[in-house]
Structure formats: C-alpha cells, structure tokens
Short mmCIF file of C-alpha atoms in Angstrom, two decimals:
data_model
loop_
_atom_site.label_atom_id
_atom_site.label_comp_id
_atom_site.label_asym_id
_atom_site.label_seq_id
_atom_site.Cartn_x
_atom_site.Cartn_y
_atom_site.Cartn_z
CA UNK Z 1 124.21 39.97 91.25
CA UNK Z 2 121.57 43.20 90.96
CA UNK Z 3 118.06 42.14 92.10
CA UNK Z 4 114.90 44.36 91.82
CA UNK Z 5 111.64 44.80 93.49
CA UNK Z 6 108.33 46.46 93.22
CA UNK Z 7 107.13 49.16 94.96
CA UNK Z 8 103.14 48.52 95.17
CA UNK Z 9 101.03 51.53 94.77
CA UNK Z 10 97.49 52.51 93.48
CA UNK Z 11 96.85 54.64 90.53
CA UNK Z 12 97.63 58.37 92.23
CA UNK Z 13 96.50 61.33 90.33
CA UNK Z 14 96.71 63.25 93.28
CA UNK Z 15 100.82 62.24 94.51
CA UNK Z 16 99.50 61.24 98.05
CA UNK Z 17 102.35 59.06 98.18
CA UNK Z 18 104.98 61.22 98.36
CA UNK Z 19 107.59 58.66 99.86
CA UNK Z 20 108.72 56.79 96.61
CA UNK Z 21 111.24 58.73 94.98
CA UNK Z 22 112.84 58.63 98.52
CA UNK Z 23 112.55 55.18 99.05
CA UNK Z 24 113.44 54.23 95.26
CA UNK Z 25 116.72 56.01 95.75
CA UNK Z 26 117.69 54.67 98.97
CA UNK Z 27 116.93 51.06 97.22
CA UNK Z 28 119.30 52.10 94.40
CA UNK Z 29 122.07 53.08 96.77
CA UNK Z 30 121.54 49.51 98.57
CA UNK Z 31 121.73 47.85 95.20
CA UNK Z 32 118.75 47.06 94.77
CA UNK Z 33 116.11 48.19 91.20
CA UNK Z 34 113.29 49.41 92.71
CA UNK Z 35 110.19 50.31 90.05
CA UNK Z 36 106.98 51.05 90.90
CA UNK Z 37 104.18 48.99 89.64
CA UNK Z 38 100.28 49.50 90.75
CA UNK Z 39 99.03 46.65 92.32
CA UNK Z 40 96.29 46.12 89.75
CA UNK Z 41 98.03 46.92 86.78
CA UNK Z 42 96.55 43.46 84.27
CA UNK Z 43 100.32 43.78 82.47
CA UNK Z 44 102.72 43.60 85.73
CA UNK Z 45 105.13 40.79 85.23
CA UNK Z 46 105.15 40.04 89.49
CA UNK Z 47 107.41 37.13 88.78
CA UNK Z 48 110.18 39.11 87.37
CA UNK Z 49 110.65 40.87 90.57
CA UNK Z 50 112.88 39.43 93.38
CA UNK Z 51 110.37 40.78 96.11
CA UNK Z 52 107.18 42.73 95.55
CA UNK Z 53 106.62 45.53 98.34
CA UNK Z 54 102.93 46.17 99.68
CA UNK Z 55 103.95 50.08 99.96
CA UNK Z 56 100.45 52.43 99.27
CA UNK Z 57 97.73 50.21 97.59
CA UNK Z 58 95.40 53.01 99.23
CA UNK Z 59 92.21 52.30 97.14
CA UNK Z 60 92.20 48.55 98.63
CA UNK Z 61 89.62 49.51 101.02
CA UNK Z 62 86.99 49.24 98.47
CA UNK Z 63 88.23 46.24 96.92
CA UNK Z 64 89.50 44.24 99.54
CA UNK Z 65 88.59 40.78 98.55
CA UNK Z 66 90.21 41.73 95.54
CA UNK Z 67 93.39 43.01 96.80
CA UNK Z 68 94.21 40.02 99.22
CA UNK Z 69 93.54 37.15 96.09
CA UNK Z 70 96.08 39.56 94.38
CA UNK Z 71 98.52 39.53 97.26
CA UNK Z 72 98.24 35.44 97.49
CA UNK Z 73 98.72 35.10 93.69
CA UNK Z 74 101.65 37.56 94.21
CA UNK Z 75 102.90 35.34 97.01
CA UNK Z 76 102.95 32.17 94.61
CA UNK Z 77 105.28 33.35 92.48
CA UNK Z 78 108.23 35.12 94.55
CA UNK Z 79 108.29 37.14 97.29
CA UNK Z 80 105.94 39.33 99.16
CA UNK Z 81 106.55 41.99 101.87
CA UNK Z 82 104.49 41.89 104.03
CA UNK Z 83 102.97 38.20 103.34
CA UNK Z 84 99.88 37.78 102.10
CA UNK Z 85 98.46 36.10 105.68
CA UNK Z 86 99.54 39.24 107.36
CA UNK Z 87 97.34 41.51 105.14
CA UNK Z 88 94.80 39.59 105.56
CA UNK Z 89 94.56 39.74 109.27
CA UNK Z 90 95.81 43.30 109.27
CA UNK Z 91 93.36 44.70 107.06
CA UNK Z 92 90.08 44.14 109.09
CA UNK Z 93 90.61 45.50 112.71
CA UNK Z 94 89.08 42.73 114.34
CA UNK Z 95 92.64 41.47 114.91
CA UNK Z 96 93.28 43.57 117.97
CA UNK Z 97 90.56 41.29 119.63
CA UNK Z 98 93.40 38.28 119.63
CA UNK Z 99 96.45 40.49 120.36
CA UNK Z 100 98.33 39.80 123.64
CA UNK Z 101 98.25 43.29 124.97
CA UNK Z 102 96.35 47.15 126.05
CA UNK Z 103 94.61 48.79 122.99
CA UNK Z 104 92.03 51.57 123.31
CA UNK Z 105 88.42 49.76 125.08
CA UNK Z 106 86.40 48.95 122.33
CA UNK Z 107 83.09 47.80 122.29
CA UNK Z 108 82.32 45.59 118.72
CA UNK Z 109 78.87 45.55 117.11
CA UNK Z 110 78.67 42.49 114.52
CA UNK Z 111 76.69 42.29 111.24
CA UNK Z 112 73.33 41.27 112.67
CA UNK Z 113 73.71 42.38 116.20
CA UNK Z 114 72.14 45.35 117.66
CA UNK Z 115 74.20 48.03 119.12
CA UNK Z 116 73.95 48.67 123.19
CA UNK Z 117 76.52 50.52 123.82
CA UNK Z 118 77.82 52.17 127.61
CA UNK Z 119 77.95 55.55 128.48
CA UNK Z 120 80.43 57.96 127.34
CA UNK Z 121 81.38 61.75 127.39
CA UNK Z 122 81.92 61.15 123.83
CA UNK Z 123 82.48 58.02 121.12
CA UNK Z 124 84.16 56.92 118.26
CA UNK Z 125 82.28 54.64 115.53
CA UNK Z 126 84.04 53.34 112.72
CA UNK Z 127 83.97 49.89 110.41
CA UNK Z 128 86.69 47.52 111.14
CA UNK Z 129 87.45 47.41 107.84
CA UNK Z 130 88.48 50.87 106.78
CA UNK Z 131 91.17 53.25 106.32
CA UNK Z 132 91.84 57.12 108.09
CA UNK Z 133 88.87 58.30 108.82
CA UNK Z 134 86.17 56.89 106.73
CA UNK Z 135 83.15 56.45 108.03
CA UNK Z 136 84.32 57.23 111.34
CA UNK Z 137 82.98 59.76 113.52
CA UNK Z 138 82.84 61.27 116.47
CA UNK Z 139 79.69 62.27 118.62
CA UNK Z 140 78.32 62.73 122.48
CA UNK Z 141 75.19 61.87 121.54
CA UNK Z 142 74.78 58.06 122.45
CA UNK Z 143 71.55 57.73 119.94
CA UNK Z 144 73.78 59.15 117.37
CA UNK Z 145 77.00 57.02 118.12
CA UNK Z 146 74.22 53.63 118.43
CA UNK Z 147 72.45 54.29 114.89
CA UNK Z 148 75.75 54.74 113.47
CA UNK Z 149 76.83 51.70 114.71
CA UNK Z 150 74.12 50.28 114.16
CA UNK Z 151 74.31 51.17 110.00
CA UNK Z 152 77.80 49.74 109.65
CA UNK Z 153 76.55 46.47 111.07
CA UNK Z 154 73.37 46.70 108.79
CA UNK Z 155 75.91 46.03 105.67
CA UNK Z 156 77.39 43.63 106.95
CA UNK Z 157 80.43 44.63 108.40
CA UNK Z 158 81.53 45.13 112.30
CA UNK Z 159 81.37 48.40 114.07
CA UNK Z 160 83.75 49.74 116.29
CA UNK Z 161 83.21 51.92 119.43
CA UNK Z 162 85.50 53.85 121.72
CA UNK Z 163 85.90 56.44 123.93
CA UNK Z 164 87.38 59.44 122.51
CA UNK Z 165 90.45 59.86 124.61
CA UNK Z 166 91.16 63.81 125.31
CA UNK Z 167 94.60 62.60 125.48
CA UNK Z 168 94.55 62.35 121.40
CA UNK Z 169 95.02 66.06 121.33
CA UNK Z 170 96.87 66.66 124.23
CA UNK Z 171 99.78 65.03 123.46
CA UNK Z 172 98.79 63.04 119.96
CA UNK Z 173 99.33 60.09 118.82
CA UNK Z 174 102.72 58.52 118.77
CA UNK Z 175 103.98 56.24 115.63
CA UNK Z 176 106.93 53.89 116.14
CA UNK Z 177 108.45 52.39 112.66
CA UNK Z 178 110.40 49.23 112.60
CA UNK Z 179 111.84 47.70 109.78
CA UNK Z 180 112.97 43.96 109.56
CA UNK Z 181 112.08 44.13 113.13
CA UNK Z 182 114.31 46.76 114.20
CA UNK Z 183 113.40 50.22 115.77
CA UNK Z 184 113.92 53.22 113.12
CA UNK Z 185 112.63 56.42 114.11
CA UNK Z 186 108.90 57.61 115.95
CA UNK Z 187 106.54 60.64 115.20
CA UNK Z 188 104.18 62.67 117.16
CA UNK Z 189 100.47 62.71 114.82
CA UNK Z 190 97.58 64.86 115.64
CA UNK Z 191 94.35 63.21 115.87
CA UNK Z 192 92.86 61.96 112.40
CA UNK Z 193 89.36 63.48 113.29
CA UNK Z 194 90.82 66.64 113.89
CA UNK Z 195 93.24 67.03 110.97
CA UNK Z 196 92.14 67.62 107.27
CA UNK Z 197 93.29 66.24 104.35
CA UNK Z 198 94.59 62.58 103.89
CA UNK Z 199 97.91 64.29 102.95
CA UNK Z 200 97.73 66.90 105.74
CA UNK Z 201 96.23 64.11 108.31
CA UNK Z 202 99.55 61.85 107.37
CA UNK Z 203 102.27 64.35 107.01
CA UNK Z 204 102.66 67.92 107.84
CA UNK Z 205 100.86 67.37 111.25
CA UNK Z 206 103.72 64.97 112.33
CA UNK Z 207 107.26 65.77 114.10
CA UNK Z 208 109.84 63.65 114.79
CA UNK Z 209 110.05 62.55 118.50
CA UNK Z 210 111.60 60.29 121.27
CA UNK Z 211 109.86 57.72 122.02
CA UNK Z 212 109.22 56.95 126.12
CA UNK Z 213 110.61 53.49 127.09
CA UNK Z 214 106.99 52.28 128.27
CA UNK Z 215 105.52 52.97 124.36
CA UNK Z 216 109.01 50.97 122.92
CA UNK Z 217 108.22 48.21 125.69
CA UNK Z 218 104.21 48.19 123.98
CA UNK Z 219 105.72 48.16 120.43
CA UNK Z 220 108.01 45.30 120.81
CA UNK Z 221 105.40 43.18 122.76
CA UNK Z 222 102.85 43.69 120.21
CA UNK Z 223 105.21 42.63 118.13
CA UNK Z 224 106.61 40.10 119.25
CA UNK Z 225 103.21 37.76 118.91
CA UNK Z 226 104.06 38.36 114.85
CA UNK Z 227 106.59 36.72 112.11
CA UNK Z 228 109.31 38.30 110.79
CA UNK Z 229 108.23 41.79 108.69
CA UNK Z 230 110.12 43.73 106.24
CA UNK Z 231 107.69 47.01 108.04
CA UNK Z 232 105.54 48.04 110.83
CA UNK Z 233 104.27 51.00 112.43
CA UNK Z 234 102.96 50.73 115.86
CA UNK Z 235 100.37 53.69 116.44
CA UNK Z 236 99.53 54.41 119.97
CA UNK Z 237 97.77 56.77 122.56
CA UNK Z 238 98.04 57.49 126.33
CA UNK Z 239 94.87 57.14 128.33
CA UNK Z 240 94.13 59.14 131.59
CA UNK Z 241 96.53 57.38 133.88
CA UNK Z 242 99.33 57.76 131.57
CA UNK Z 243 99.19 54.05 130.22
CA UNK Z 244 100.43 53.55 126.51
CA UNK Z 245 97.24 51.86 124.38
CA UNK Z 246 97.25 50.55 120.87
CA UNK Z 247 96.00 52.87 118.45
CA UNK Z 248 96.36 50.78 115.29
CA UNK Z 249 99.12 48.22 113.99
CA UNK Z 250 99.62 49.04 110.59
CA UNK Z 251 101.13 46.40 108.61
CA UNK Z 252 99.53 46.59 105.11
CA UNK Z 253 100.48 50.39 103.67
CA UNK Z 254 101.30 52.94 106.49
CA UNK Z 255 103.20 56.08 105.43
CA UNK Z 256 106.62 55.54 107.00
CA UNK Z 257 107.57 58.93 107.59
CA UNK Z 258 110.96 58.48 105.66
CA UNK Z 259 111.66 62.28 105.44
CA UNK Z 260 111.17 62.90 108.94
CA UNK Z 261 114.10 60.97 110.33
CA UNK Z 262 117.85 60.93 109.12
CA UNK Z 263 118.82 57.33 107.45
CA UNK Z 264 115.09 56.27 107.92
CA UNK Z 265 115.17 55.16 104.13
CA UNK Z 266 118.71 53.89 104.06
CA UNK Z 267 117.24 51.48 106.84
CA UNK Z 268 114.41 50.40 105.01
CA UNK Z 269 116.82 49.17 102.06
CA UNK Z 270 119.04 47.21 104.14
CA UNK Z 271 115.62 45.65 105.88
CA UNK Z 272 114.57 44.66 101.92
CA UNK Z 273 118.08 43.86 100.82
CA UNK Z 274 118.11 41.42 103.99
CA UNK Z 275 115.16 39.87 103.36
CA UNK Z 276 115.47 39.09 99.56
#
C-alpha cells in the first residue's frame, strides 16, 4: 500500500531550502510520495496526506499565531510531524527556562519589565520569539545591550540576554540531528552573528564532524524530557571550562544538513516511513 506525505514549506522565491529534492527522493526510494505543499496554501487538501511534515515554514516568525492554529487544524485531520504541542513550545524560546539541563546563562526581560542586566565583556539581545539572527545583536556597551532589551520588551515580547561566548568562534557551534530519536550525523556551524546570508549562515559555513561523547550525553538528555519526534537538531556551544551548553533545540524547521552526511536522507525516510 503507497502512502504520501507533505513536505511543509513557505513560498521561496529565493530556493533557501535547498534540502527537498534530496529529501523527496530519499522518500520515494522508502516508498513513500512525498509533494511539497506551502503551509498556507488556502487549496491544500492536508487530509489526503498520510503525514504532513513541518520541514521550512521559514516566514512563520511573522505569523506565528497563525502558523500554530494551522498546525492544530493540520493535526485534526491526520498526522503531523512534529505535533502541533511541540511547535508551540518550540517556537518561543522561553522553553529552555523548563528544560532539565545546561544552556547558555540567560538573563530574560518580560513585556513590562525593565531591563537590569549584569556586567559583561560583551552581550547578546534577541526576542524569544525569532528566527537566525533577527533582531539579535551583539554589543559591549551595557546601555546599548539594556535599551535593546528594553525595546523588545516594549512590544510585548521577552528579551533575551547572554554572554557572548568567545568559544562560538573558536571552535563553533556544534549541531547533532536525530531522527525518530536516533543519532544521524553532527556539523560544526560558525557563529550566526558572524556569518552572512541566511543561506551562507546555514550551509556553506558547516562541515561534517564527530561529535564528543559529553555533547551526545547533552543531546540525549535534553531529549529525553520530550515525546517521540520524527526530527531534532540539538545546537550547542562550549563555555570556558570546556562544558557543552544548549545553544538552541530546534524542533519546528531546522535545516538538517542532509547533503553533508552519507545516508542522512535515507534515515530520515525510514524515521517517516516508521512513524506513519
């Protein structure tokens, strides 16, 4: 019996997702007819899909409200990788408040509150709710790093501040992709404020890598507080003393870095043909 999905993307003039043809033939191969339908295309039939995969909805961020109601409509009528209740949480970075284990110290400035933040060499400041590197920056000037903290909070969304961590360049930040819960491959990323492009940020600055058994051990106990997911990418940094941190757990529409590592997409389709 054939059964087909959806791969979710945005409307693209630009081909940042670059993944699908790769992923769409690795689905074939698994026996699986994979087509891919934007996630806010009015004429999508989502019910005529045996699972609907959450794979680069990048214009969400402006829409978000939007794009969760259309991931628990989706949800209603067959089945959606990654469930609607993990978007939800994943998409607004508050979530790493509740999470069981190291992530980068972050001090959080809510809508309302005013920012009073500690001394630093330098900071981060960025919304929870955002994606790469928008309206993020970085700064040694503490006024700077307060006011701009201070304006994300002013529209009613939470701030986040952190140290930058030298470390970012150093040695980069390291990626770890699972799919259906199972280890695939890790990259090596250079540091989003230091890259350029979205395209350049997510792909050419990345190399394939071994990952150290300390950042596996951090991967698979931050995910272990989850459910079951079809995909996850575990982003991570090492501070000073050499201890792994969570970067980011990206749940809703990472790149996967399917080119990078041999079989990576051939796992991917036995993860979806699993879970259907």
């Amino acid at each position: 019996m054939s059964v087909s999905a959806a791969y979710v993307t945005f409307a693209d003039p630009d081909g940042m997702d670059d993944e699908k043809e790769t992923a769409l033939a690795a689905w074939a191969e698994a026996g699986i007819a994979g087509r891919v339908v934007r996630w806010d295309d009015p004429e999508a039939d989502w019910a005529g899909f045996d699972a609907v995969v959450v794979r680069s909805p990048w214009d969400y961020i402006d829409r978000r409200e939007e794009f969760l109601g259309w991931a628990r409509r989706v949800e209603r009528v067959t089945r959606l990788l990654n469930p609607a209740a993990v978007l939800e949480r994943n998409t607004d970075k508050t979530y790493m408040r509740d999470l069981d284990a190291p992530f980068i110290p972050t001090h959080w400035v809510g809508p309302g509150e005013t920012p009073d933040l500690p001394a630093l060499d330098e900071y981060v400041v960025k919304p929870a709710v955002s994606a790469g590197a928008r309206d993020t920056i970085r700064t040694g000037d503490r006024g700077k790093a307060e006011a701009h903290a201070a304006r994300i909070a002013a529209e009613g969304r939470t701030a986040m501040v952190q140290p930058y961590l030298d470390m970012v360049e150093a040695e980069g930040e390291t990626s770890l992709v699972y799919f259906g819960g199972r280890f695939s491959h890790a990259v090596r990323r250079s540091a989003a404020l230091t890259a350029g492009s979205a395209t350049d940020r997510q792909n050419s600055r990345a190399e394939l890598r071994d990952p150290a058994a300390d950042q596996v051990a951090l991967a698979e106990r931050v995910l272990g507080e989850l459910p079951d997911l079809l995909y996850a990418r575990v982003d991570m940094v090492r501070l000073a003393d050499g201890t792994p941190v969570l970067i980011e757990l990206e749940l809703t529409e990472p790149y996967l870095f399917l080119r990078y590592a041999p079989g990576a997409a051939e796992r991917l389709a036995r993860a979806l043909a699993d879970a259907i």
